[in-house]
Amino acid sequence: MSTNTRTDNPNKALWEKGDFTRIAASMRDSGEALVATLGITPGLDVLDVGCGDGTTAVPEAQAGANVLGVDIARNLVAAGNARAESLGLSNLRFQEGDAMDLKELADDSFDLVVSIFGAMFAPRPFDVAKEVVRVARPGGRIVMGNWIPNDPTFVAQLLRVSMAYSPPPPEGFVSPMTWGVEENVVERFGAAGIAPEKITCERVMYVFETPSTPSEYLADFRDYYGPTMNAYAAAAADGREAELHAELQALVDEHNTAEGEGTRIEAAYLRVTVAV
Ligand SMILES: C[S@@+](CC[C@H](N)C(=O)[O-])C[C@H]1O[C@@H](n2cnc3c(N)ncnc32)[C@H](O)[C@@H]1O
């Protein structure tokens, strides 16, 4: 555990509990490839919400944008600022904040608001839509990457299995995966004043790649990725840890397409683009 922070906010606690940088290390190439499709030009003002340690924020800054990364997890903000410093990126900084209430940020501040597998994890999705629209400039864009519920590819299945072993969520809980359904996206941005024709959604592949073996990679999810850590803790309390581990090992093995050593796993996500 990389932080001693204590919090009553379960959304924050979930992400501060582990060390997402261990998983993010397997996302760098895909993060760069995704950013290359964003049409970033020097001087563009970019907000990256739920940015983690900068998988997309770093390449956005390397493309010349002025980038602010906002994340709810203090440890990931610190890791992002350390990366920016070590890379000499004075046009990139990270600060703590909540996608549902970006109160530190003024209206109409950013040309591009990006959130890749980030804001989808905030528990009040309508507040997220309202906030990202508020801070985007008229004429600007919002791009979200959201995992798709029940998709047969890896991440949706990992989260499905993890949830099956976790305690039932509190009443009124809205699954993060609901952001992966176009109707919900349109409804949420609609409530924030965006007309449906300004929203496009497409299913796109993302690749996780690591020199770790599939077993080592699964161990990273068990030991460092909040949602899976919680599932292992709940399974252990029920005496079902070995069962969960076997199920996830089978999942990782099934989805691993690396031809030699290491692990390579593809996962589909919904790419949402909103013209503000
Ligand atoms: C799966 S990670 C993705 C991180 C990064 N976007 C990437 O692609 O590597 C999810 C991130 O969302 C952040 N997050 C979760 N809920 C949030 C919220 N309400 N506001 C801001 N960030 C949040 C987590 O702390 C974590 O860094």
Coordinates of N, CA and C in Angstrom, one line a residue, residues 9-102:
N9 N -14.7 8.2 2.1 CA -15.3 8.2 0.8 C -14.9 6.8 0.1
P10 N -15.8 5.9 0.0 CA -15.5 4.6 -0.5 C -14.9 4.6 -2.0
N11 N -15.3 5.6 -2.8 CA -14.8 5.7 -4.1 C -13.3 6.1 -4.1
K12 N -13.0 7.0 -3.2 CA -11.5 7.4 -3.0 C -10.7 6.2 -2.4
A13 N -11.4 5.6 -1.4 CA -10.7 4.5 -0.7 C -10.3 3.4 -1.6
L14 N -11.3 3.1 -2.5 CA -11.1 1.9 -3.4 C -9.8 2.1 -4.3
W15 N -9.5 3.3 -4.7 CA -8.4 3.6 -5.6 C -7.1 3.9 -4.9
E16 N -7.3 4.4 -3.6 CA -6.0 4.6 -2.8 C -5.6 3.3 -2.1
K17 N -6.4 2.3 -2.1 CA -6.1 1.1 -1.4 C -4.9 0.4 -2.0
G18 N -4.9 0.3 -3.3 CA -3.9 -0.5 -4.0 C -2.8 0.4 -4.6
D19 N -2.3 0.1 -5.7 CA -1.3 0.9 -6.4 C -1.6 0.7 -7.9
F20 N -2.5 1.5 -8.5 CA -2.9 1.4 -9.9 C -1.7 1.5 -10.8
T21 N -0.6 2.1 -10.4 CA 0.6 2.3 -11.3 C 1.1 1.0 -11.8
R22 N 0.9 -0.1 -10.9 CA 1.3 -1.4 -11.3 C 0.6 -2.0 -12.5
I23 N -0.7 -1.6 -12.7 CA -1.5 -2.0 -13.8 C -1.2 -1.0 -15.0
A24 N -1.1 0.2 -14.6 CA -0.9 1.3 -15.6 C 0.3 1.0 -16.5
A25 N 1.3 0.4 -15.9 CA 2.5 0.0 -16.6 C 2.2 -0.8 -17.8
S26 N 1.1 -1.6 -17.8 CA 0.8 -2.4 -19.0 C -0.1 -1.7 -20.0
M27 N -0.3 -0.4 -19.7 CA -1.3 0.4 -20.6 C -0.6 1.5 -21.3
R28 N 0.7 1.6 -21.2 CA 1.4 2.8 -21.8 C 1.2 2.9 -23.3
D29 N 1.5 1.8 -24.0 CA 1.5 1.9 -25.5 C 0.1 2.2 -26.0
S30 N -0.9 1.6 -25.4 CA -2.3 1.8 -25.8 C -2.7 3.3 -25.4
G31 N -2.3 3.8 -24.3 CA -2.5 5.1 -23.9 C -2.0 6.1 -24.9
E32 N -0.7 5.8 -25.4 CA -0.1 6.7 -26.4 C -0.9 6.6 -27.7
A33 N -1.2 5.4 -28.1 CA -1.9 5.2 -29.4 C -3.3 6.0 -29.3
L34 N -4.0 5.9 -28.2 CA -5.2 6.6 -28.1 C -5.1 8.1 -28.2
V35 N -4.1 8.6 -27.5 CA -3.8 10.0 -27.5 C -3.5 10.5 -28.9
A36 N -2.8 9.6 -29.7 CA -2.5 10.0 -31.1 C -3.7 10.2 -31.9
T37 N -4.9 9.7 -31.5 CA -6.1 9.9 -32.3 C -6.9 11.1 -31.8
L38 N -6.4 11.8 -30.8 CA -7.2 12.9 -30.2 C -7.0 14.3 -30.9
G39 N -6.1 14.3 -31.9 CA -5.9 15.6 -32.6 C -5.4 16.7 -31.7
I40 N -4.4 16.4 -30.9 CA -3.9 17.4 -29.9 C -2.9 18.3 -30.7
T41 N -3.0 19.5 -30.5 CA -2.1 20.5 -31.1 C -1.4 21.3 -30.0
P42 N -0.2 21.8 -30.2 CA 0.5 22.6 -29.1 C -0.4 23.7 -28.6
G43 N -0.4 23.8 -27.3 CA -1.1 24.9 -26.6 C -2.6 24.6 -26.3
L44 N -3.1 23.4 -26.7 CA -4.5 23.1 -26.4 C -4.6 22.9 -24.9
D45 N -5.6 23.4 -24.3 CA -5.9 23.2 -22.9 C -6.6 21.9 -22.6
V46 N -6.0 20.9 -22.0 CA -6.6 19.6 -21.8 C -6.7 19.3 -20.3
L47 N -7.9 18.8 -20.0 CA -8.2 18.2 -18.6 C -8.3 16.7 -18.8
D48 N -7.5 16.0 -18.0 CA -7.6 14.5 -18.0 C -8.2 14.1 -16.6
V49 N -9.4 13.6 -16.6 CA -10.1 13.3 -15.3 C -10.0 11.8 -15.0
G50 N -9.7 11.5 -13.8 CA -9.5 10.1 -13.4 C -8.2 9.6 -14.2
C51 N -7.2 10.4 -14.1 CA -6.0 10.3 -15.0 C -5.1 9.3 -14.5
G52 N -5.3 8.8 -13.2 CA -4.3 7.9 -12.7 C -2.9 8.5 -12.6
D53 N -1.9 7.8 -13.0 CA -0.5 8.4 -13.0 C -0.1 8.9 -14.4
G54 N -1.1 9.1 -15.2 CA -0.8 9.8 -16.5 C -0.7 9.0 -17.7
T55 N -1.3 7.8 -17.8 CA -1.2 7.0 -19.0 C -1.5 7.8 -20.3
T56 N -2.6 8.6 -20.2 CA -2.9 9.4 -21.3 C -2.4 10.9 -21.1
A57 N -2.4 11.3 -19.9 CA -2.0 12.7 -19.6 C -0.5 13.0 -20.1
V58 N 0.4 12.0 -19.9 CA 1.8 12.2 -20.3 C 1.9 12.4 -21.8
P59 N 1.3 11.4 -22.6 CA 1.4 11.7 -24.0 C 0.7 12.9 -24.5
E60 N -0.4 13.3 -23.8 CA -1.1 14.6 -24.2 C -0.1 15.7 -24.0
A61 N 0.6 15.7 -22.9 CA 1.6 16.8 -22.7 C 2.8 16.7 -23.7
Q62 N 3.2 15.5 -24.0 CA 4.3 15.3 -24.9 C 3.9 15.8 -26.3
A63 N 2.6 15.8 -26.6 CA 2.1 16.4 -27.9 C 2.0 17.9 -27.9
G64 N 2.3 18.5 -26.7 CA 2.4 20.0 -26.7 C 1.2 20.6 -26.0
A65 N 0.2 19.8 -25.5 CA -0.9 20.5 -24.8 C -0.5 20.9 -23.4
N66 N -1.3 21.9 -22.9 CA -1.2 22.2 -21.4 C -2.2 21.3 -20.7
V67 N -1.6 20.4 -19.9 CA -2.5 19.4 -19.3 C -2.6 19.5 -17.8
L68 N -3.8 19.4 -17.4 CA -4.1 19.2 -15.9 C -4.7 17.8 -15.8
G69 N -4.1 17.0 -14.9 CA -4.6 15.7 -14.6 C -5.3 15.8 -13.2
V70 N -6.5 15.3 -13.1 CA -7.3 15.3 -11.9 C -7.6 13.9 -11.5
D71 N -7.4 13.5 -10.3 CA -7.7 12.2 -9.9 C -8.1 12.2 -8.4
I72 N -8.9 11.3 -8.0 CA -9.4 11.2 -6.7 C -8.4 10.6 -5.7
A73 N -7.5 9.8 -6.3 CA -6.5 9.1 -5.4 C -5.2 9.9 -5.2
R74 N -5.0 10.2 -3.9 CA -3.8 11.0 -3.6 C -2.5 10.4 -4.1
N75 N -2.4 9.0 -3.9 CA -1.2 8.3 -4.3 C -0.9 8.4 -5.8
L76 N -2.0 8.4 -6.6 CA -1.8 8.4 -8.0 C -1.5 9.8 -8.5
V77 N -2.0 10.8 -7.8 CA -1.6 12.2 -8.1 C -0.1 12.4 -7.9
A78 N 0.3 11.9 -6.8 CA 1.8 12.0 -6.4 C 2.6 11.3 -7.5
A79 N 2.1 10.1 -7.9 CA 2.9 9.3 -8.9 C 2.9 10.0 -10.2
G80 N 1.8 10.7 -10.6 CA 1.7 11.4 -11.8 C 2.7 12.6 -11.8
N81 N 2.7 13.4 -10.7 CA 3.6 14.5 -10.6 C 5.0 14.1 -10.7
A82 N 5.3 12.9 -10.1 CA 6.7 12.4 -10.1 C 7.1 12.1 -11.6
R83 N 6.1 11.5 -12.3 CA 6.4 11.2 -13.7 C 6.6 12.5 -14.5
A84 N 5.8 13.4 -14.3 CA 5.9 14.7 -15.1 C 7.2 15.3 -14.8
E85 N 7.7 15.3 -13.5 CA 8.9 15.9 -13.2 C 10.1 15.1 -13.8
S86 N 10.0 13.8 -13.7 CA 11.2 13.1 -14.2 C 11.3 13.2 -15.8
L87 N 10.1 13.4 -16.4 CA 10.1 13.6 -17.9 C 10.3 15.0 -18.3
G88 N 10.5 15.9 -17.3 CA 10.7 17.3 -17.6 C 9.5 18.0 -18.3
L89 N 8.3 17.6 -18.0 CA 7.1 18.1 -18.6 C 6.5 19.2 -17.7
S90 N 7.0 20.5 -18.0 CA 6.5 21.6 -17.2 C 5.1 22.0 -17.6
N91 N 4.5 21.4 -18.7 CA 3.2 21.7 -19.1 C 2.2 20.6 -18.7
L92 N 2.6 19.9 -17.6 CA 1.7 18.8 -17.1 C 1.7 18.8 -15.6
R93 N 0.5 19.0 -15.0 CA 0.5 18.8 -13.5 C -0.7 18.0 -13.1
F94 N -0.6 17.5 -11.9 CA -1.7 16.6 -11.4 C -2.2 17.2 -10.1
Q95 N -3.5 17.1 -9.9 CA -4.0 17.5 -8.6 C -5.2 16.6 -8.2
E96 N -5.5 16.6 -6.9 CA -6.6 15.8 -6.4 C -7.9 16.4 -6.7
G97 N -8.9 15.6 -7.1 CA -10.2 16.2 -7.3 C -11.2 15.1 -7.7
D98 N -12.4 15.4 -7.6 CA -13.5 14.4 -7.8 C -14.3 14.8 -9.1
A99 N -14.4 13.8 -10.0 CA -15.1 14.0 -11.3 C -16.5 14.5 -11.1
M100 N -17.1 14.2 -9.9 CA -18.5 14.6 -9.7 C -18.6 16.1 -9.2
D101 N -17.5 16.7 -8.8 CA -17.5 18.0 -8.3 C -16.1 18.6 -8.5
L102 N -16.0 19.2 -9.7 CA -14.7 19.8 -10.1 C -14.6 21.2 -9.6

